mmCIF file of C-alpha atoms in Angstrom:
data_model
loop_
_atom_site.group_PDB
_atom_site.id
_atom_site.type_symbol
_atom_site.label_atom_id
_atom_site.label_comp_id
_atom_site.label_asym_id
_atom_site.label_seq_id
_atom_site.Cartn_x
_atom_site.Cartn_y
_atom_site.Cartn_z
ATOM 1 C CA UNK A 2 21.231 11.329 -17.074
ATOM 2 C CA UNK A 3 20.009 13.349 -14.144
ATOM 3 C CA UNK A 4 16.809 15.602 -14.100
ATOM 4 C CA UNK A 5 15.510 15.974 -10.979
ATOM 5 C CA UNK A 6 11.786 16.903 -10.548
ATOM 6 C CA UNK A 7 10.218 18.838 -7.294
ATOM 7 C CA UNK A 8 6.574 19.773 -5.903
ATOM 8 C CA UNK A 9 5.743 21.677 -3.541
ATOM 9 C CA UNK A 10 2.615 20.679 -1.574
ATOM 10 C CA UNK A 11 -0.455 22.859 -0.829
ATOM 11 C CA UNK A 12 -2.563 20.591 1.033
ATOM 12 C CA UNK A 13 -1.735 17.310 3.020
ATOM 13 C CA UNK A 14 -4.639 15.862 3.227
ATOM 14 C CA UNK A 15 -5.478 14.037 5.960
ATOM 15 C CA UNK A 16 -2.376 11.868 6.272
ATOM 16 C CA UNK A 17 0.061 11.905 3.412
ATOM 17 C CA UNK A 18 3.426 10.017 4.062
ATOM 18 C CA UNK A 19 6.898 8.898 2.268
ATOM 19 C CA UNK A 20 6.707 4.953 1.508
ATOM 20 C CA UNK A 21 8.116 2.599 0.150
ATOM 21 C CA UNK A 22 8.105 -1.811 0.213
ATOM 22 C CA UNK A 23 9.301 -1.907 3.267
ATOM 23 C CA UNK A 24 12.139 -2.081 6.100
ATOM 24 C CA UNK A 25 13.416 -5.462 6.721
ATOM 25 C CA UNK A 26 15.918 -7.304 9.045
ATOM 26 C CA UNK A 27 15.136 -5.737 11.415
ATOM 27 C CA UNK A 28 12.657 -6.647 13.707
ATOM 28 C CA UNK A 29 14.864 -8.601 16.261
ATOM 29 C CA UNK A 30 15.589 -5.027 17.097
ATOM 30 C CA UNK A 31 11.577 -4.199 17.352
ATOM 31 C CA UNK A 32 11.933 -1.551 14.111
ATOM 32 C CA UNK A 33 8.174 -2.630 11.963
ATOM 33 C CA UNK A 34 8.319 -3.008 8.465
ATOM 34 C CA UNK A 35 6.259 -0.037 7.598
ATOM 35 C CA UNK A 36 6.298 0.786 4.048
ATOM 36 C CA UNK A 37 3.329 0.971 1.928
ATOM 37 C CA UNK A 38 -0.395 0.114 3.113
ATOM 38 C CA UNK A 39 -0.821 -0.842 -0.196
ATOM 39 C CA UNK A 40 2.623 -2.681 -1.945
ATOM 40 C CA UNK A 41 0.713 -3.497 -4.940
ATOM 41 C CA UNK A 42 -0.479 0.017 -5.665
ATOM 42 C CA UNK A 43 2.912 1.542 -5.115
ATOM 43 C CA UNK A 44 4.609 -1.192 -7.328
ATOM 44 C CA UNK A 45 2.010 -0.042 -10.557
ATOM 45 C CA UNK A 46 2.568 3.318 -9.467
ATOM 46 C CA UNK A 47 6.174 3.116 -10.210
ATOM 47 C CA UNK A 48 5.575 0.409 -12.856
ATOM 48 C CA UNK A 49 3.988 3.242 -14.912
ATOM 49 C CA UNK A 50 6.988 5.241 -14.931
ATOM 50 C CA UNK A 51 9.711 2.945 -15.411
ATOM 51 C CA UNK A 52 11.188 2.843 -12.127
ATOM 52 C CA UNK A 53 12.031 -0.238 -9.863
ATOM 53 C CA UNK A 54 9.408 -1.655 -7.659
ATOM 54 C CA UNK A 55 10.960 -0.570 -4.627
ATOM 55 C CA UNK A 56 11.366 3.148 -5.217
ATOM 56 C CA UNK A 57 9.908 5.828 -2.822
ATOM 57 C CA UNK A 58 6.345 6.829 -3.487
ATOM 58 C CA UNK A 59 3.897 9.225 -1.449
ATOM 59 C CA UNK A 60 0.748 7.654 0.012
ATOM 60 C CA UNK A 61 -2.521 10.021 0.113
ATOM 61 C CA UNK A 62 -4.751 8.489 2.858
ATOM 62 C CA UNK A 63 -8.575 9.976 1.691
ATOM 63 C CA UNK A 64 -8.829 12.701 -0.283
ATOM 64 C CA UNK A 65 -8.510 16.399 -0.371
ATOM 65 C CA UNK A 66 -4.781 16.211 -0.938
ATOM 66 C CA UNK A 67 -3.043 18.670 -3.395
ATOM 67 C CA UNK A 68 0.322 20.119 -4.700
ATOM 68 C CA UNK A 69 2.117 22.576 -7.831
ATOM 69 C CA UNK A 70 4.617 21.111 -10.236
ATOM 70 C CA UNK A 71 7.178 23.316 -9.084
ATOM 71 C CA UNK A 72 9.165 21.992 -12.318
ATOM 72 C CA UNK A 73 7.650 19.467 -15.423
ATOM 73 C CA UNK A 74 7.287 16.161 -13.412
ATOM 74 C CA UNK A 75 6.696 12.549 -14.984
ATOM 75 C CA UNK A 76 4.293 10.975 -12.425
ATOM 76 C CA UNK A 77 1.931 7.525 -12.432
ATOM 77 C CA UNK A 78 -0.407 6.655 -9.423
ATOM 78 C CA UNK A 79 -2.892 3.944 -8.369
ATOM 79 C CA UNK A 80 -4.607 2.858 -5.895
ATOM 80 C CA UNK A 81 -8.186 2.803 -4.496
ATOM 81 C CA UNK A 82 -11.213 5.214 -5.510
ATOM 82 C CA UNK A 83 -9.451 8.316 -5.991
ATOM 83 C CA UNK A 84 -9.082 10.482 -9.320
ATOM 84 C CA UNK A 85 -6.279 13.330 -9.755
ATOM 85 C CA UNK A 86 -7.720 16.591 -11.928
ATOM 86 C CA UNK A 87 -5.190 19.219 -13.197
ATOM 87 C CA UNK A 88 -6.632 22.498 -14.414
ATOM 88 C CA UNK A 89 -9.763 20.754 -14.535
ATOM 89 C CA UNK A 90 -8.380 18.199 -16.711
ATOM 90 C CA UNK A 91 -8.477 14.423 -15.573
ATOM 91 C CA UNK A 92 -4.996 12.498 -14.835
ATOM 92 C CA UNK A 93 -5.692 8.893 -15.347
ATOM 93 C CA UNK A 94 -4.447 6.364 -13.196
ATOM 94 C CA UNK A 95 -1.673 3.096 -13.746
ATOM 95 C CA UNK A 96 -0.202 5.260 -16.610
ATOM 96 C CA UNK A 97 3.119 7.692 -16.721
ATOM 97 C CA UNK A 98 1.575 11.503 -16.972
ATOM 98 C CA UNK A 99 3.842 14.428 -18.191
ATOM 99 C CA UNK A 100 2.506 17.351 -16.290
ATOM 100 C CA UNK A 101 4.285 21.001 -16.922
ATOM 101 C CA UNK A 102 5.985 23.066 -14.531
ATOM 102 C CA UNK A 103 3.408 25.557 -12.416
ATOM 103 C CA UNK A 104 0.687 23.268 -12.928
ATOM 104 C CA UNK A 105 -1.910 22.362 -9.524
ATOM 105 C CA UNK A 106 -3.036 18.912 -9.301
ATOM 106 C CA UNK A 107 -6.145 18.211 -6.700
ATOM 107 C CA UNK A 108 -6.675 14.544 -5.260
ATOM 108 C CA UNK A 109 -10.906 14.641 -5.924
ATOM 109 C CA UNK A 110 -12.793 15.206 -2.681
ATOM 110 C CA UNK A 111 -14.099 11.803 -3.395
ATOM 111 C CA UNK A 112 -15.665 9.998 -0.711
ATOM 112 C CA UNK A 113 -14.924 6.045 -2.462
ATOM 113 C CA UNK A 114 -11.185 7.309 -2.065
ATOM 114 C CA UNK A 115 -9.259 5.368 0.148
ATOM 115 C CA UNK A 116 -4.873 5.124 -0.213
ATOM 116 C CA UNK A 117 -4.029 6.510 -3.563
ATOM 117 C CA UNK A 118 0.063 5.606 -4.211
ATOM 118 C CA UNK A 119 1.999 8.782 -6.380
ATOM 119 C CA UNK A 120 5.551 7.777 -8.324
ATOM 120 C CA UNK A 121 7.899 9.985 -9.768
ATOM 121 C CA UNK A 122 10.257 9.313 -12.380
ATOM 122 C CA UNK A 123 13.594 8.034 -10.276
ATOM 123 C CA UNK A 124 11.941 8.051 -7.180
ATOM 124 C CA UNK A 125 10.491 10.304 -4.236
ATOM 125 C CA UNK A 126 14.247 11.917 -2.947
ATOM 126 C CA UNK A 127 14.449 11.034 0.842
ATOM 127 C CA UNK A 128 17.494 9.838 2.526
ATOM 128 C CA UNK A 129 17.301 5.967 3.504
ATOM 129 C CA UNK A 130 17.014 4.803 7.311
ATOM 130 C CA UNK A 131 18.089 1.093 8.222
ATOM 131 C CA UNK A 132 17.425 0.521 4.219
ATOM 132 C CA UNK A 133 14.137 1.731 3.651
ATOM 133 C CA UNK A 134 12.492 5.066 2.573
ATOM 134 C CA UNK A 135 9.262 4.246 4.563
ATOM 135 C CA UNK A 136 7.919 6.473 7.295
ATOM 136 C CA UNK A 137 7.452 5.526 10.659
ATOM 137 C CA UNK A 138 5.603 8.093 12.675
ATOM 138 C CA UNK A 139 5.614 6.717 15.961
ATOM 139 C CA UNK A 140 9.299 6.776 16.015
ATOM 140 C CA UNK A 141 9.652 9.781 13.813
ATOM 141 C CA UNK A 142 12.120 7.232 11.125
ATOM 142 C CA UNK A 143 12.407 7.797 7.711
ATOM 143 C CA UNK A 144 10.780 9.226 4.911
ATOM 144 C CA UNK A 145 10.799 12.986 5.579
ATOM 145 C CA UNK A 146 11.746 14.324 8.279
ATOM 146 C CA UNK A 147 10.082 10.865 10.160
ATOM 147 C CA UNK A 148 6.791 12.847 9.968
ATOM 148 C CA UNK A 149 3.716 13.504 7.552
ATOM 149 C CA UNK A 150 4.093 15.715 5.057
ATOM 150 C CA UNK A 151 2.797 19.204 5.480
ATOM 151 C CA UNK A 152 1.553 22.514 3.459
ATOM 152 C CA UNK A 153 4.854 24.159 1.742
ATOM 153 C CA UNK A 154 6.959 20.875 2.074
ATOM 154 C CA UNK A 155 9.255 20.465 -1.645
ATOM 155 C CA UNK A 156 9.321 16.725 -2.769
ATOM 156 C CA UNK A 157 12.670 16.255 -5.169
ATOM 157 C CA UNK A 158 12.549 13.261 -7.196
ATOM 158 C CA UNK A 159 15.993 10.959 -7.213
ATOM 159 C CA UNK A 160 17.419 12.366 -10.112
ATOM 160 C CA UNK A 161 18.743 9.416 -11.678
ATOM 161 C CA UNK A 162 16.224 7.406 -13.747
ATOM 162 C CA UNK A 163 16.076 3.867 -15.216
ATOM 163 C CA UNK A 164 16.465 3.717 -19.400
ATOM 164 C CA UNK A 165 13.216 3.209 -19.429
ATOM 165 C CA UNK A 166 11.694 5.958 -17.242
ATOM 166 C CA UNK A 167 14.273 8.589 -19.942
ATOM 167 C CA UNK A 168 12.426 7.108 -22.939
ATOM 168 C CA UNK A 169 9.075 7.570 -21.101
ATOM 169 C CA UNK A 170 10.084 10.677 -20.366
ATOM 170 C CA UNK A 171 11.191 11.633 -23.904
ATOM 171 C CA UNK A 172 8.557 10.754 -25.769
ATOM 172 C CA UNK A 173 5.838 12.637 -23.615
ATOM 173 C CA UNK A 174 7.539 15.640 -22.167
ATOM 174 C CA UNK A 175 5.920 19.021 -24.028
ATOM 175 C CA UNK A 176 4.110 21.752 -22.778
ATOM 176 C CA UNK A 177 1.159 20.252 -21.946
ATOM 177 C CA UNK A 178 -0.671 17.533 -19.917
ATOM 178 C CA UNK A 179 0.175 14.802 -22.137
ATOM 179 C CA UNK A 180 0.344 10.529 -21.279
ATOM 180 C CA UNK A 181 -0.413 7.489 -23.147
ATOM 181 C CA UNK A 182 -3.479 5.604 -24.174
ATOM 182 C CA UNK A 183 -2.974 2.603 -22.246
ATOM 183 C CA UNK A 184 -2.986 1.925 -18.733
ATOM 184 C CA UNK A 185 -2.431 -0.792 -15.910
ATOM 185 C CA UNK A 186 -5.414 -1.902 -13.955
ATOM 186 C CA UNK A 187 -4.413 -2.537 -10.357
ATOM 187 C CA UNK A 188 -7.524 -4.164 -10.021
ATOM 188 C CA UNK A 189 -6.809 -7.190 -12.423
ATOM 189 C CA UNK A 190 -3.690 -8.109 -9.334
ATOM 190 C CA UNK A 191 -6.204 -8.164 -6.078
ATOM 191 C CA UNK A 192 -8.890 -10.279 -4.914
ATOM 192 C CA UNK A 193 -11.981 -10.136 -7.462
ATOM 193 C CA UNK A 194 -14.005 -11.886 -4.888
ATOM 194 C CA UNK A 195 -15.238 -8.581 -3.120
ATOM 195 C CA UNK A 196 -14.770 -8.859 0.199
ATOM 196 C CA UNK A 197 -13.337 -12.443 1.151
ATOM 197 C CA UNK A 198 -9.808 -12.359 2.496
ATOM 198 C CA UNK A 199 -7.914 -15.463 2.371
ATOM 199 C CA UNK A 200 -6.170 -16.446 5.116
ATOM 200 C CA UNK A 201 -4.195 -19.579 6.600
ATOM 201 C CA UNK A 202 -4.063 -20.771 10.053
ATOM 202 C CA UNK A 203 -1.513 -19.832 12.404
ATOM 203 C CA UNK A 204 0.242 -20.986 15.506
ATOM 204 C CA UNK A 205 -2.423 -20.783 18.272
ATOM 205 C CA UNK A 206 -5.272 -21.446 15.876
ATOM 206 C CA UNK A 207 -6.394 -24.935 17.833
ATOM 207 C CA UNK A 208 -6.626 -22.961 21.000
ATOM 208 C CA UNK A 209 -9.652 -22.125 20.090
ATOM 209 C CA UNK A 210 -13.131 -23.956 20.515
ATOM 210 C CA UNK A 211 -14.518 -25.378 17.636
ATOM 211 C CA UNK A 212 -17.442 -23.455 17.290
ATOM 212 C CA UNK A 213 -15.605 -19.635 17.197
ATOM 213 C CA UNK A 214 -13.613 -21.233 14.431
ATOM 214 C CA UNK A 215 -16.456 -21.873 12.106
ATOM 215 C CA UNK A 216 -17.724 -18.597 12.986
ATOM 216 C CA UNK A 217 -14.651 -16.550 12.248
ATOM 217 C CA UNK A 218 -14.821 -18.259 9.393
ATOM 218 C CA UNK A 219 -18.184 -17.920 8.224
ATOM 219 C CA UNK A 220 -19.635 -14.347 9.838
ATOM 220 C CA UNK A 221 -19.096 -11.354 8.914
ATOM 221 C CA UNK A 222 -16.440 -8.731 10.473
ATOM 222 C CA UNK A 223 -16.616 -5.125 10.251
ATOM 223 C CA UNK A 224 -13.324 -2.279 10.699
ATOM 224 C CA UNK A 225 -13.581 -0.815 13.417
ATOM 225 C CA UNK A 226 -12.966 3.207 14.247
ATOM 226 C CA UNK A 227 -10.032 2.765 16.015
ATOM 227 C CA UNK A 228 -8.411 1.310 13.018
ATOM 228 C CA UNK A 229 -5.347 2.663 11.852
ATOM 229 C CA UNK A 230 -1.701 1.874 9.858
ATOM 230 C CA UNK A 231 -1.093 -0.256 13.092
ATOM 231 C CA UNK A 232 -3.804 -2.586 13.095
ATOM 232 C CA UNK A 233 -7.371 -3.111 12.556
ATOM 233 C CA UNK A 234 -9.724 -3.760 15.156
ATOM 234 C CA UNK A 235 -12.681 -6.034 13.485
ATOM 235 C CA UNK A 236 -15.797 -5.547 15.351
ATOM 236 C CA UNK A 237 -18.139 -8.596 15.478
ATOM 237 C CA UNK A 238 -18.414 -12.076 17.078
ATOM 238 C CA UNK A 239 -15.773 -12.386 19.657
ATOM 239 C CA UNK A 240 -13.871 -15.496 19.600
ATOM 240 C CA UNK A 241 -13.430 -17.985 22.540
ATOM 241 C CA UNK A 242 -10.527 -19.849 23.591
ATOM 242 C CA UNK A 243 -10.444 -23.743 24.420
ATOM 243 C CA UNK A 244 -9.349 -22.607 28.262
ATOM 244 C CA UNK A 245 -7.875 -19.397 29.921
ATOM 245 C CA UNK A 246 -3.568 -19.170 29.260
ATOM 246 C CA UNK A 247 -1.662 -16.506 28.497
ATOM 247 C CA UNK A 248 1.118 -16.222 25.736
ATOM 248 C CA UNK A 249 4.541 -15.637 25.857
ATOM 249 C CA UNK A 250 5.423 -12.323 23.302
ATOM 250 C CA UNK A 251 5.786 -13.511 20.130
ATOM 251 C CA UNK A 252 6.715 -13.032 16.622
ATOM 252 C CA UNK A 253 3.960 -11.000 14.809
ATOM 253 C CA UNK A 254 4.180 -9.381 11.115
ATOM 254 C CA UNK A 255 2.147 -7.419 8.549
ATOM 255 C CA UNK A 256 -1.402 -9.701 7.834
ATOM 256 C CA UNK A 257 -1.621 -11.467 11.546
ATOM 257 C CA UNK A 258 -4.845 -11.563 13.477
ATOM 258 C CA UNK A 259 -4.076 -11.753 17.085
ATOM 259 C CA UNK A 260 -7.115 -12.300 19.265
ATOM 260 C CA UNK A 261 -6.885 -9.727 22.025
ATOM 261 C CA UNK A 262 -8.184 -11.102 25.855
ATOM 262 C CA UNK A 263 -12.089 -10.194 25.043
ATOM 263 C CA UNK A 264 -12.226 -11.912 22.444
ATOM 264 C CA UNK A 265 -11.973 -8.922 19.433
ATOM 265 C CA UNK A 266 -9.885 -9.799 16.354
ATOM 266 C CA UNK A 267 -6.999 -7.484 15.802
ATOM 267 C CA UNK A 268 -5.706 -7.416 11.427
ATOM 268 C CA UNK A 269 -1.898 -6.085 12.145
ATOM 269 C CA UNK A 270 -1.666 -3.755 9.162
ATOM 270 C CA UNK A 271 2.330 -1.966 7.591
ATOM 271 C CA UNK A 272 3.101 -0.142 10.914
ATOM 272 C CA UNK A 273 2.515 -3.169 13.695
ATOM 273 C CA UNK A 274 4.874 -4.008 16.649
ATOM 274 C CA UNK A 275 7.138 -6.991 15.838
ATOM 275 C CA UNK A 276 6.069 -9.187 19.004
ATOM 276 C CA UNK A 277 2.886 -9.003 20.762
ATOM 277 C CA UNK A 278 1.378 -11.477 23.480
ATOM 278 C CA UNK A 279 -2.196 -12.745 22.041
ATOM 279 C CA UNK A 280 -2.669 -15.517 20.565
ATOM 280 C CA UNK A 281 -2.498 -15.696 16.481
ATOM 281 C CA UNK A 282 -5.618 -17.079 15.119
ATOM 282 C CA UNK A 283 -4.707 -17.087 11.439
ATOM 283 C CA UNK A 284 -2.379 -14.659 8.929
ATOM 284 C CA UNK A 285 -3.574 -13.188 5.950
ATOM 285 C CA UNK A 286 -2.330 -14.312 2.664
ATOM 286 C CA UNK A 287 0.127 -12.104 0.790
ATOM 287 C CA UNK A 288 -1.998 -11.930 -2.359
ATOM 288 C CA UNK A 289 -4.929 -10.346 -0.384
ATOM 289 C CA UNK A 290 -2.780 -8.165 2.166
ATOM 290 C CA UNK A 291 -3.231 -5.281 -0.193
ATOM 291 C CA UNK A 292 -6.723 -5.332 -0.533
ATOM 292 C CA UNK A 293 -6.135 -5.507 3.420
ATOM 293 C CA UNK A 294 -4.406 -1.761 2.822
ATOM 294 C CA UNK A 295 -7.452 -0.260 1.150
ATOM 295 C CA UNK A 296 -10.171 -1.287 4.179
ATOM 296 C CA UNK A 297 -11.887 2.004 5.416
ATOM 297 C CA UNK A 298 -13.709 2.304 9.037
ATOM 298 C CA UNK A 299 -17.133 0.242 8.360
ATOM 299 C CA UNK A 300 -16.028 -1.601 5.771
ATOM 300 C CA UNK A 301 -17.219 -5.232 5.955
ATOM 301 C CA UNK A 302 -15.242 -8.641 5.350
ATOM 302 C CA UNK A 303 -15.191 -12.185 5.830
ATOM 303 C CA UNK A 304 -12.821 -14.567 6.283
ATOM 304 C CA UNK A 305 -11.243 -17.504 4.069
ATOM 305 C CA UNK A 306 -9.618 -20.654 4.781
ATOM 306 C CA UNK A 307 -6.164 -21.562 2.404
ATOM 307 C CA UNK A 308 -3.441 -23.515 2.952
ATOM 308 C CA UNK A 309 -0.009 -22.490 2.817
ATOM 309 C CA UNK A 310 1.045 -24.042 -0.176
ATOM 310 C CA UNK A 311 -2.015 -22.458 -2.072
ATOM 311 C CA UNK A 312 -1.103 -19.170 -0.587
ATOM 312 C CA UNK A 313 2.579 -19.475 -1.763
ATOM 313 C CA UNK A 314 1.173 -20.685 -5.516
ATOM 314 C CA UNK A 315 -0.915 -17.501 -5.664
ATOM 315 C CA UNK A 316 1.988 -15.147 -4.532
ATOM 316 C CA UNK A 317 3.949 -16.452 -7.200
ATOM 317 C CA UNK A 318 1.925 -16.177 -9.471
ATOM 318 C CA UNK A 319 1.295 -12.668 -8.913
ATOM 319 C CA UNK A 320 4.870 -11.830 -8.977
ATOM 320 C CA UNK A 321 4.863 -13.533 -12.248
ATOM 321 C CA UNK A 322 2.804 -11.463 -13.465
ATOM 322 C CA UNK A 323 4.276 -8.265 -12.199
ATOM 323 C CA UNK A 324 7.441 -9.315 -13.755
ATOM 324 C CA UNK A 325 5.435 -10.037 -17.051
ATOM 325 C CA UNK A 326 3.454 -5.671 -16.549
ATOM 326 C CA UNK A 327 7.269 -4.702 -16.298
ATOM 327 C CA UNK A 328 8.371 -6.257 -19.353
ATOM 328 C CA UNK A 329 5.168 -5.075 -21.237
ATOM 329 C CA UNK A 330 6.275 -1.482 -19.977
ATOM 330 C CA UNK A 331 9.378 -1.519 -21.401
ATOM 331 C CA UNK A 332 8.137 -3.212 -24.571
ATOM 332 C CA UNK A 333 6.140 -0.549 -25.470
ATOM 333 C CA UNK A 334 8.891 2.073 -25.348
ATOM 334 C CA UNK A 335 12.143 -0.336 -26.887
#
């Protein structure tokens, strides 16, 4: 079965972009991983409307965003603070909404709003680069057109849906807003202990003194203004090294903090280079690196010691239970 679904978009935002999980194997040729600030989000996004974890969603960055159902669209999103209306009607989050063609649906000028993650049924329609969906704006690679969406741009969805996302689909399509009465909490996946990040030491963590340890572990950082998809720069105690060297360029992904040569924390975020030359105090784990995506300018965290193996036990467990929200999805519609 193929139905394919379009919007059109009336307003941006302030940076709305094509992603997806992510573009891999391929940093030995210094292309970043990209893909979603938030992988959780976009995964419940597209949880909510059947379709695999890996399909193409758009990310809203703030608020103010808006576009017409240019035909009747299936859609689901999550994500941080932000509320969708339509004709002045609310569209709840982490559930599959059936919205009617020529319908307008406004992102809330909210200012708690922070990424927000849209699915479609099938998937946002963009052709893949090196594997991936994902946008990459400094190189102007993938999603569409390798740039940010803009006012007038029409969004098709794949066309081809999972069984699921057709019996979704079926039993909610009419001609009005229409969507079920349950929904899936993002917030029940990510770090319930406010803002603590977990992290576990890295390669050059003993090359620093003892005493900037216990404070990066113990004071508080804030995000800085120059943050961005890149990176975050934490403002707060700068961090001191045992004795002056310099590092050879080295592998860096999504989650490290690299200490630059002042002594200022850098959080790589999705869109980071895939080598860089200062030193890697610690990584964030992967079950807090999407609470990571959701940090806004000011925001304030601290910093938590884990080892690996704990870090690996709590990933898996989350996947578990991501496999275990799928399999409730489907459930309810067998």
């Amino acid at each position: 079965m193929k139905r394919s679904m379009r919007i059109k978009i009336i307003n941006p935002g302030i940076l709305s972009t094509i992603q997806d999980q992510g573009r891999f194997g391929y940093l030995s040729q210094a292309v970043p991983v990209s893909g979603a600030m938030d992988k959780l989000a976009a995964q419940v996004a597209n949880a909510a409307v059947g379709n695999n974890a890996g399909d193409a969603v758009i990310e809203f960055t703030y608020a103010g965003a808006s576009f017409t159902a240019e035909t009747d669209v299936l859609i689901a999103y999550s994500g941080s603070g932000g509320t969708f209306i339509c004709n002045n009607r609310l569209v709840p989050a982490g559930r599959p909404v059936f919205i009617p063609a020529g319908r307008s649906v406004q992102l809330m000028n909210d200012p708690s709003c922070r990424r927000i993650f849209l699915a479609i049924t099938g998937g946002w329609k963009v052709p893949p680069v090196l594997g991936s969906r994902s946008t990459y704006l400094p190189a102007a690679l993938g999603g569409y057109q390798g740039r940010r969406l803009k006012a007038g741009d029409i969004l098709e969805s794949e066309g081809e849906c999972t069984e699921i996302s057709r019996k979704i689909l079926r039993r909610f399509s009419g001609t009005r807003l229409n969507y079920p009465g349950w929904h899936i909490a993002r917030q029940q996946f990510v770090n319930g202990r406010a803002n603590r990040i977990r992290v576990i030491a890295s390669r050059e963590y003993d090359w620093f003194k003892e005493s900037s340890l216990r404070t990066f572990l113990s004071k508080p950082y804030v995000i800085g203004l120059r943050s961005n998809r890149m990176g975050y720069f934490l403002d707060g105690p700068v961090l001191e090294k045992l004795q002056p060297g310099e590092l050879l360029s080295t592998a860096v992904t999504p989650g490290t903090i690299q200490v630059s040569n002042d002594g200022t924390p850098v959080l790589l975020m999705a869109d980071c280079q895939t080598t860089g030359g200062y030193p890697r105090i610690a990584a964030v784990a992967s079950i807090d690196l999407s609470f990571c995506g959701q940090l806004y300018p000011g925001d304030t965290i601290y910093f938590t010691l884990i080892s690996r193996r704990e870090a690996e036990i709590l990933y898996l467990e989350r996947q578990k239970s991501l496999d275990q929200l799928r399999a409730s999805v489907e459930y309810k519609f067998s």
